[in-house]
PDB file of C-alpha atoms in Angstrom:
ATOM      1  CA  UNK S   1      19.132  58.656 -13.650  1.00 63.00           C
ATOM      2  CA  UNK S   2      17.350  57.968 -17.088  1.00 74.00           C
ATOM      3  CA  UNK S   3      19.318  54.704 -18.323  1.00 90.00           C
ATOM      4  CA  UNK S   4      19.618  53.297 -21.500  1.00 94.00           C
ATOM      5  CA  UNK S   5      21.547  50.522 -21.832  1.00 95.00           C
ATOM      6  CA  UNK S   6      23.180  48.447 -25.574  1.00 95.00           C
ATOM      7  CA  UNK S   7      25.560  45.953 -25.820  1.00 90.00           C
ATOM      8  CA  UNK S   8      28.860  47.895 -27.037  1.00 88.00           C
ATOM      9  CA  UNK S   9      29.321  44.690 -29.710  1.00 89.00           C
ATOM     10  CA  UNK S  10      31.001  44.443 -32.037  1.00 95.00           C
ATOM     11  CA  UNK S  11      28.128  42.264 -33.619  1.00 97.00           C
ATOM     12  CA  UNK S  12      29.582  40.430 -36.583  1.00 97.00           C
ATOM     13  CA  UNK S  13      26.913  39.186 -38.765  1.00 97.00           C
ATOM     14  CA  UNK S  14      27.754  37.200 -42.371  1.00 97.00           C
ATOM     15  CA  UNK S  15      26.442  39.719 -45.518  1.00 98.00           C
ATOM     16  CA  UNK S  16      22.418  38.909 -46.479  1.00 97.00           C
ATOM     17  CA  UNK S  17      22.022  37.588 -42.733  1.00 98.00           C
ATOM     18  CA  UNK S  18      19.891  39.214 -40.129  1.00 98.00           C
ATOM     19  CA  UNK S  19      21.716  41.916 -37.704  1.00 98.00           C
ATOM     20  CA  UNK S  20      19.385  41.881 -34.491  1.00 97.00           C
ATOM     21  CA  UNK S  21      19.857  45.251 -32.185  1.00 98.00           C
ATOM     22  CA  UNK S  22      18.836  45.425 -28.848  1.00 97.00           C
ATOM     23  CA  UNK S  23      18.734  48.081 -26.692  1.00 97.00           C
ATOM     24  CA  UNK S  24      16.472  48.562 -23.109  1.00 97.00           C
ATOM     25  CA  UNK S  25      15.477  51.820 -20.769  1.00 96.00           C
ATOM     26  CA  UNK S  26      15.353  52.177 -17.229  1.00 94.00           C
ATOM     27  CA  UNK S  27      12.083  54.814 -17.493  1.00 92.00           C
ATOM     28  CA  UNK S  28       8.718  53.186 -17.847  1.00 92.00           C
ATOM     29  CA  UNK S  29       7.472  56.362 -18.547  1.00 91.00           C
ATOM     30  CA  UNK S  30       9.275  57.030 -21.913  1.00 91.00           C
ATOM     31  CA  UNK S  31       7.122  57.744 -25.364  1.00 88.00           C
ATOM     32  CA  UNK S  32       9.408  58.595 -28.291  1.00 90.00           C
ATOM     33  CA  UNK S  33      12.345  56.268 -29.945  1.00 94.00           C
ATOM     34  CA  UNK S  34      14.916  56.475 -31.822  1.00 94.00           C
ATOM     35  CA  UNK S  35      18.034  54.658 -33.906  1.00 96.00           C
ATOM     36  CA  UNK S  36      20.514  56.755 -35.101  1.00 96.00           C
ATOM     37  CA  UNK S  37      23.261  55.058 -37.555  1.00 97.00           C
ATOM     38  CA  UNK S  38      27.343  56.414 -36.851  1.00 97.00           C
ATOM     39  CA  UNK S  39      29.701  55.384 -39.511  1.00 97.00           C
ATOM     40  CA  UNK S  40      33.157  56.031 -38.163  1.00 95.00           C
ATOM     41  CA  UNK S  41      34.192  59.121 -38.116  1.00 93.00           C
ATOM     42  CA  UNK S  42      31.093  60.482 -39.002  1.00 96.00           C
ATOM     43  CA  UNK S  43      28.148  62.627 -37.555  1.00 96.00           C
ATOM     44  CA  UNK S  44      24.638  60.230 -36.472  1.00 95.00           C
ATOM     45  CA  UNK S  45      21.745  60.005 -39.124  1.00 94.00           C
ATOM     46  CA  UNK S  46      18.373  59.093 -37.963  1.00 93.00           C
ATOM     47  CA  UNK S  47      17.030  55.777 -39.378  1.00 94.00           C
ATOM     48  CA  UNK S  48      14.198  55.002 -37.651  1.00 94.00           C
ATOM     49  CA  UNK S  49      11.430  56.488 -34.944  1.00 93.00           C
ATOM     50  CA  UNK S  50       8.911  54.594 -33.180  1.00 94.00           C
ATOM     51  CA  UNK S  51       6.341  55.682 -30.257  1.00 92.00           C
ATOM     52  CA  UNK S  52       3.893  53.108 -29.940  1.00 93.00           C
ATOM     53  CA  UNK S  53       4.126  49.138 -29.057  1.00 96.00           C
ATOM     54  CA  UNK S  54       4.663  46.703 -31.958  1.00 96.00           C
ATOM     55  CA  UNK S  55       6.905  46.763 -35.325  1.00 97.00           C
ATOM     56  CA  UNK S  56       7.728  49.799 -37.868  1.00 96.00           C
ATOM     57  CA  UNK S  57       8.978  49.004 -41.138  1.00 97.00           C
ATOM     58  CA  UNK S  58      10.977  50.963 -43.447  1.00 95.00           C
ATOM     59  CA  UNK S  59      12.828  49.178 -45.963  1.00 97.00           C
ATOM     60  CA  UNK S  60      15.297  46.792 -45.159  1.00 97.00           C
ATOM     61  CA  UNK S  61      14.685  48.319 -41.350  1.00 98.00           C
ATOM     62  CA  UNK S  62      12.514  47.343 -38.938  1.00 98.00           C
ATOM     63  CA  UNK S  63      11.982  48.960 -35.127  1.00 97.00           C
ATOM     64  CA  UNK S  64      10.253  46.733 -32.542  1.00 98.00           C
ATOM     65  CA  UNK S  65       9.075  48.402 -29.363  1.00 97.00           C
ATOM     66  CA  UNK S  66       8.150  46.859 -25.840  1.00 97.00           C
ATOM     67  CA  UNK S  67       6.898  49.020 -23.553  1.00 96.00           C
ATOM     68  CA  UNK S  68       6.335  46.339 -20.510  1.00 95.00           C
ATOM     69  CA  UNK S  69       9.289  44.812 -21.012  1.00 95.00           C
ATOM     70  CA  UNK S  70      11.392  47.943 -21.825  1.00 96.00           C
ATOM     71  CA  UNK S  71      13.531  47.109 -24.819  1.00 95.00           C
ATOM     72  CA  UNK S  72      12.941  48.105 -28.295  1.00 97.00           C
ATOM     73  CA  UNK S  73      15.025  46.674 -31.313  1.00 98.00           C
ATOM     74  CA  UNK S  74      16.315  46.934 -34.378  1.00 98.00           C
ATOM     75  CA  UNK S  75      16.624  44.491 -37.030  1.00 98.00           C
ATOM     76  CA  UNK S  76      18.570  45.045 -40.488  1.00 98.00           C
ATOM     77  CA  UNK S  77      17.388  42.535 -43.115  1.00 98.00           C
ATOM     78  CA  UNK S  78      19.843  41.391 -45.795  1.00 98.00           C
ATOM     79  CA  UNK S  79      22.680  43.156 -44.399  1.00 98.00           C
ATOM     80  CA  UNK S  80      25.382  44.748 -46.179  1.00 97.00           C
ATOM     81  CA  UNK S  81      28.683  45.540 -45.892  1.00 97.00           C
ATOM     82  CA  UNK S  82      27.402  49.155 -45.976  1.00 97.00           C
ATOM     83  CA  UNK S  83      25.463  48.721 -43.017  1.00 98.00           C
ATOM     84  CA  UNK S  84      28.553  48.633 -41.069  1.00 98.00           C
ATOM     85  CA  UNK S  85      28.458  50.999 -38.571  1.00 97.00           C
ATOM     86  CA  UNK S  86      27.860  51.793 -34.852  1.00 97.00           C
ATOM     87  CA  UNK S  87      23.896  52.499 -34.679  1.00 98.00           C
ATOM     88  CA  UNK S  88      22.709  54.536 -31.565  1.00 97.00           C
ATOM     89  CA  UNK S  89      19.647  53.670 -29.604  1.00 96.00           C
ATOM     90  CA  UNK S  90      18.298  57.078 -27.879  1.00 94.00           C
ATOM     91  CA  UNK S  91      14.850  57.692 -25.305  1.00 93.00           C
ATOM     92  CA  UNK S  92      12.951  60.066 -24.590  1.00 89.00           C
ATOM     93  CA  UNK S  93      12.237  60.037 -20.964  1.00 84.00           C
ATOM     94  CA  UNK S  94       8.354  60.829 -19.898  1.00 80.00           C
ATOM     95  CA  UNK S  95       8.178  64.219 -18.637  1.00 78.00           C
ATOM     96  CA  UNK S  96      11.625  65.546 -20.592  1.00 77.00           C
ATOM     97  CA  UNK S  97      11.774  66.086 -24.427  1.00 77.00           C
ATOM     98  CA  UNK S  98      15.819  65.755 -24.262  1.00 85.00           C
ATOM     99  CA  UNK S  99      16.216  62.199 -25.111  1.00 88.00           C
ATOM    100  CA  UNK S 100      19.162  59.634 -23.893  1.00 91.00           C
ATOM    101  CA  UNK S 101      21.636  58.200 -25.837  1.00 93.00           C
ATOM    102  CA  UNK S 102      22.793  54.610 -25.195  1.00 95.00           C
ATOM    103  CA  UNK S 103      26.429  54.211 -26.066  1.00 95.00           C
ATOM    104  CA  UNK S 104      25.887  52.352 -29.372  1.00 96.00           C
ATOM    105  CA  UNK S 105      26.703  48.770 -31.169  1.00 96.00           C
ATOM    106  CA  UNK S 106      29.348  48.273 -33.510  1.00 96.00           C
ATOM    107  CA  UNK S 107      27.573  45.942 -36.254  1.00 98.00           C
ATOM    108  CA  UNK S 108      30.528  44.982 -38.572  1.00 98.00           C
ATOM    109  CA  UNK S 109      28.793  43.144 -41.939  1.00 98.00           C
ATOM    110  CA  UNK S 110      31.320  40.496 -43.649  1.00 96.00           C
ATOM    111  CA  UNK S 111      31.247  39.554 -46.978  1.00 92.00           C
TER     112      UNK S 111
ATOM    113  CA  UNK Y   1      22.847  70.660 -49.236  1.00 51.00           C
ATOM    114  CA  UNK Y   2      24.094  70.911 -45.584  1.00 62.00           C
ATOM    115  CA  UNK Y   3      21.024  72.040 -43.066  1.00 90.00           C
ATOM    116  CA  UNK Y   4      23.222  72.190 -39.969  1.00 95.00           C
ATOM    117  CA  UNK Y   5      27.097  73.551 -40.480  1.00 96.00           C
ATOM    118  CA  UNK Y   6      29.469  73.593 -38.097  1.00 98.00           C
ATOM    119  CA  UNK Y   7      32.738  75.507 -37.442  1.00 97.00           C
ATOM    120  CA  UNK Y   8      35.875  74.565 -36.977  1.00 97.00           C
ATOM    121  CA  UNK Y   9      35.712  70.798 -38.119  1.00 97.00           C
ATOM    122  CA  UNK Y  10      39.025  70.212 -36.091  1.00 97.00           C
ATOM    123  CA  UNK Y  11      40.790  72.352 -33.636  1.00 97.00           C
ATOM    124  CA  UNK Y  12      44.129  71.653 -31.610  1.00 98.00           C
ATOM    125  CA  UNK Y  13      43.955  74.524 -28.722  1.00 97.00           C
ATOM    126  CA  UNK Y  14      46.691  74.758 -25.438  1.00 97.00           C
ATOM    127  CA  UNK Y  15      44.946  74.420 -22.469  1.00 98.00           C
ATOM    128  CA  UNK Y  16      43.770  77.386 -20.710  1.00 97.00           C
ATOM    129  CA  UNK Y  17      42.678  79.500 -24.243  1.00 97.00           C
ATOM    130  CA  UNK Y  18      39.221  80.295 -24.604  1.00 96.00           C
ATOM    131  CA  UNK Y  19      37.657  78.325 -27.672  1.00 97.00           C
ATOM    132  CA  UNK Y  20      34.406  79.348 -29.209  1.00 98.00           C
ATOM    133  CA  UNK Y  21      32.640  76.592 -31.861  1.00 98.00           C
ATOM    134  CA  UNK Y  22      30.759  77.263 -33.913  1.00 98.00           C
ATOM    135  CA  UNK Y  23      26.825  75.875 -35.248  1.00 98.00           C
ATOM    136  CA  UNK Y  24      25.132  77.543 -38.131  1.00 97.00           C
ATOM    137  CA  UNK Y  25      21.771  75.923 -39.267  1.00 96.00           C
ATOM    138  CA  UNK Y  26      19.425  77.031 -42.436  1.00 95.00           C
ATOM    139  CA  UNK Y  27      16.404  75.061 -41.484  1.00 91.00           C
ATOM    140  CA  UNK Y  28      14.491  77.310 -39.301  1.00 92.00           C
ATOM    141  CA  UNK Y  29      14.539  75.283 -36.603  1.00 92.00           C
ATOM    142  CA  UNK Y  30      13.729  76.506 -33.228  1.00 92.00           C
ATOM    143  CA  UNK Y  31      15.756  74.436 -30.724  1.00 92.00           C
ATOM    144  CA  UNK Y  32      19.741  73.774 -31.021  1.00 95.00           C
ATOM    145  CA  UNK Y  33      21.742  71.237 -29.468  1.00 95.00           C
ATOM    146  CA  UNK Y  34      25.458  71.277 -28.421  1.00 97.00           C
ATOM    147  CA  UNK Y  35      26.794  66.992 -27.465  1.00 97.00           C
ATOM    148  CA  UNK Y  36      30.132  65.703 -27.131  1.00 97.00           C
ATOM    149  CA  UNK Y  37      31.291  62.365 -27.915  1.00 97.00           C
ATOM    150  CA  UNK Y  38      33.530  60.297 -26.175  1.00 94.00           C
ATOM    151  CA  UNK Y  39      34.377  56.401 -25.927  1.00 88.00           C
ATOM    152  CA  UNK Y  40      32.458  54.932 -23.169  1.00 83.00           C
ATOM    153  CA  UNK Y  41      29.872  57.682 -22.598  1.00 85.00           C
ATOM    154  CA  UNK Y  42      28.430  58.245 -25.470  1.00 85.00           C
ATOM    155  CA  UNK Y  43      26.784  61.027 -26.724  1.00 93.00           C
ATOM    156  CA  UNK Y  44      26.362  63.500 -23.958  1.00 95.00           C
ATOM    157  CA  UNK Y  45      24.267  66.843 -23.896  1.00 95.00           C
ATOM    158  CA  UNK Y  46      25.891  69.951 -23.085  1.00 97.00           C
ATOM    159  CA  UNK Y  47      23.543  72.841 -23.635  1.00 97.00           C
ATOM    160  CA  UNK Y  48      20.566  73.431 -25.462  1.00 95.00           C
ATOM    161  CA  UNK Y  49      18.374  76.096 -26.689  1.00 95.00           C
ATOM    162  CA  UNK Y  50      14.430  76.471 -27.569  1.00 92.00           C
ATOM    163  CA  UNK Y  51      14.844  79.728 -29.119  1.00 92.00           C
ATOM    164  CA  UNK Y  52      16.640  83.185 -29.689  1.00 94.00           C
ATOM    165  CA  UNK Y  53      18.471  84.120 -26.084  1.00 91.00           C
ATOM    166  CA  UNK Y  54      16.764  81.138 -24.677  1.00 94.00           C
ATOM    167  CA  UNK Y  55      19.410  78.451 -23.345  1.00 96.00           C
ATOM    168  CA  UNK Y  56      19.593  75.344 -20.497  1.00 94.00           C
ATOM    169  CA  UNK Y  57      21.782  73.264 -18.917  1.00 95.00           C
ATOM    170  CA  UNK Y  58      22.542  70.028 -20.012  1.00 93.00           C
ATOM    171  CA  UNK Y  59      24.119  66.969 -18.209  1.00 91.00           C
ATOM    172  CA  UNK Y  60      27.734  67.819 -18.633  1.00 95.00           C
ATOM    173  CA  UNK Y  61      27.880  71.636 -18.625  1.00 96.00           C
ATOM    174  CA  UNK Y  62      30.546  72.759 -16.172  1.00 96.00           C
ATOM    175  CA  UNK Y  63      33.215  74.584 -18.190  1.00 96.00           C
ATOM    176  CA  UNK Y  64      31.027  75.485 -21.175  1.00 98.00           C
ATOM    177  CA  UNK Y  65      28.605  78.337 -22.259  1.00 97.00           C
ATOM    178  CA  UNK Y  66      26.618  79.158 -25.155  1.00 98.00           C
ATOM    179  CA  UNK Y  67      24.964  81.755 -26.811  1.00 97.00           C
ATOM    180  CA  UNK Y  68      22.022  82.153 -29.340  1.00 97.00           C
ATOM    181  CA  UNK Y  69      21.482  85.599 -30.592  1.00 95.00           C
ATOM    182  CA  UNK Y  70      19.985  84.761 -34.123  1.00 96.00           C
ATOM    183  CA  UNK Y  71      18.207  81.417 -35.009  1.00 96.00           C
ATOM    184  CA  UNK Y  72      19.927  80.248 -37.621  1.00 96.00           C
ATOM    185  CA  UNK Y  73      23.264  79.954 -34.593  1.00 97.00           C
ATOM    186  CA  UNK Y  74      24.266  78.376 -31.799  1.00 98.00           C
ATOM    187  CA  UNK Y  75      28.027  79.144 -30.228  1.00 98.00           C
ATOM    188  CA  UNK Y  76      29.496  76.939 -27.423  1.00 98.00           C
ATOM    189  CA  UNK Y  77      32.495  78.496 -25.802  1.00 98.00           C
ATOM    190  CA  UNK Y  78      35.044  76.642 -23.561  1.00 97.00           C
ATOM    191  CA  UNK Y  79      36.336  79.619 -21.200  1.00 93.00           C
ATOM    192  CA  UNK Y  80      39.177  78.195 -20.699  1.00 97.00           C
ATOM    193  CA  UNK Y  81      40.044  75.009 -22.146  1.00 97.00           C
ATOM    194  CA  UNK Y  82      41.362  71.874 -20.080  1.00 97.00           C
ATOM    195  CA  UNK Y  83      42.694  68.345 -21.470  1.00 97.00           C
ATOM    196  CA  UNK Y  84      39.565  66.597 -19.979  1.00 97.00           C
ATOM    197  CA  UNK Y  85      37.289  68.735 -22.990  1.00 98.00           C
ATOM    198  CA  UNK Y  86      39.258  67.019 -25.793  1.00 98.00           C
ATOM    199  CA  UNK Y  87      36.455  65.266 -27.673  1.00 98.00           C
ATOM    200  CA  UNK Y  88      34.772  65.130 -30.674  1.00 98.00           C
ATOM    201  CA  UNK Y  89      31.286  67.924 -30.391  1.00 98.00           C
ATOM    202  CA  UNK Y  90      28.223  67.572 -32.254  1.00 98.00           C
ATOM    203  CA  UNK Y  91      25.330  70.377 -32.590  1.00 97.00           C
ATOM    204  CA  UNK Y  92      21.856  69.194 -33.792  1.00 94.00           C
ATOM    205  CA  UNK Y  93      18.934  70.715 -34.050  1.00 93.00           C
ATOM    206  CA  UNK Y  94      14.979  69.710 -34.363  1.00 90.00           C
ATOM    207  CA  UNK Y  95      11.824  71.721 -34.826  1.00 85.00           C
ATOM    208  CA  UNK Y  96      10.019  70.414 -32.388  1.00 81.00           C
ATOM    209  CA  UNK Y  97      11.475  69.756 -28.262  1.00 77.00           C
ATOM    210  CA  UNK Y  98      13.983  67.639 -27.883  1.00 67.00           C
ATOM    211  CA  UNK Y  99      13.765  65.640 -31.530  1.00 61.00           C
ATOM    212  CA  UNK Y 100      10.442  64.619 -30.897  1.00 64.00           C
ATOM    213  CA  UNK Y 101      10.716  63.357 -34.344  1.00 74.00           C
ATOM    214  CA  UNK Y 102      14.488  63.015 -34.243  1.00 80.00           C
ATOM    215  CA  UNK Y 103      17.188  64.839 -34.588  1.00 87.00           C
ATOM    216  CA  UNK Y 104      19.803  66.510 -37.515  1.00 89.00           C
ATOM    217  CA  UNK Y 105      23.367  66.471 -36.591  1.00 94.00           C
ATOM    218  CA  UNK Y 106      26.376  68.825 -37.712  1.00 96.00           C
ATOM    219  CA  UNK Y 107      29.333  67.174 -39.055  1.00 96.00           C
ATOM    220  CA  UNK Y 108      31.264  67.573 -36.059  1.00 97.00           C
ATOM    221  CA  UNK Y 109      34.026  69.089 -34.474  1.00 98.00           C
ATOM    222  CA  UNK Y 110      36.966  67.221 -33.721  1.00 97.00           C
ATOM    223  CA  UNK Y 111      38.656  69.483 -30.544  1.00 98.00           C
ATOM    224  CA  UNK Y 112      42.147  68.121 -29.133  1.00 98.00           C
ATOM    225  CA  UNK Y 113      43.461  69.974 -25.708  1.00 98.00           C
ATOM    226  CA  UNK Y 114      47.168  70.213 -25.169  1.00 97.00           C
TER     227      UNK Y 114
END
């Protein structure tokens, strides 16, 4: 069973602070990832892809993936009230091109 | 601007009607998704498809099947609906396997069993 494991949250974080994300995979064999970001109610919206060791920027984004240790991140600078939302860490497993889904963090930005 | 469309966006069926929903996408893409979405699992794939006729299996597929018989659409049908398929279903679709460069989601549809 491909895992993928996140801390459900909520994860409060004051407004211009740093929201940290953190999500880690059970298959060492895994090449492509992926954050998704869920407002309520709403249908996921890719925000970021990475596939090779080390940061990706994009913005106010930034991906950070660990291949030995298994985790990859994502960290929201100056965060926003709009960047409240539940934000979805999925895998792609090596050998499959279906990817897993973790079961997302609530990040909840206050003003 | 929609890519990906899908039909109904909320449904309240009794259980043991068939239900068919609906994915309609005008991006070309080659492989189609069906997920549901529940608290506590997550997103979870249902059935997918990498081109016209061609479907698989996903994870949670007992009590579903699909069809693709034009690219641009992608049905899921519930046979015969039970309380345990209320959720909220999401269709998404990539042009390369399995969102090798992610994913585009439908706006979902919001099914309720009674």
């Amino acid at each position: 069973q491909k895992e993928v494991e996140q801390n459900s949250g909520p994860l409060s974080v004051p407004e211009g602070a740093i929201a940290s994300l953190n999500c880690t995979y059970s298959d060492r064999g895994s090449q492509s990832f992926f954050w998704y970001r869920q407002y309520s109610g709403k249908s996921p919206e890719l925000i970021m892809s990475i596939y090779s060791n080390g940061d990706k920027e994009d913005g106010r984004f930034t991906a950070q993936l660990n291949k030995a240790s298994q985790y990859v991140s994502l960290l929201i600078r100056d965060s926003q009230p709009s960047d409240s939302a539940t934000y979805l860490c999925a895998v792609n497993p090596g050998g499959s091109y279906i990817p897993t889904f973790g079961r997302g963090t609530s990040l909840i930005v206050h003003p | 601007d929609a890519g990906i469309t899908q039909s109904p966006r909320h449904k309240v069926t009794e259980t043991g009607t068939p239900v068919t929903l609906r994915c309609h996408q005008t991006e070309n893409h080659r492989y189609m998704y069906w997920y549901r979405q529940d608290p506590g699992h997550g997103l979870r794939l249902i059935h997918y498809s990498y081109g016209v006729k061609d479907t698989d299996k996903g994870e949670v597929s007992d009590g579903y099947s699909v069809s693709r018989s034009k690219t641009e659409d992608f049905l899921l049908t519930l046979e015969s609906a039970t309380s345990s398929q209320t959720s909220v279903y999401f269709c998404a679709s990539s042009s390369l396997p399995g969102g090798s460069y992610g994913y585009t989601f439908g706006s979902g549809t919001r099914l309720t069993v009674v």
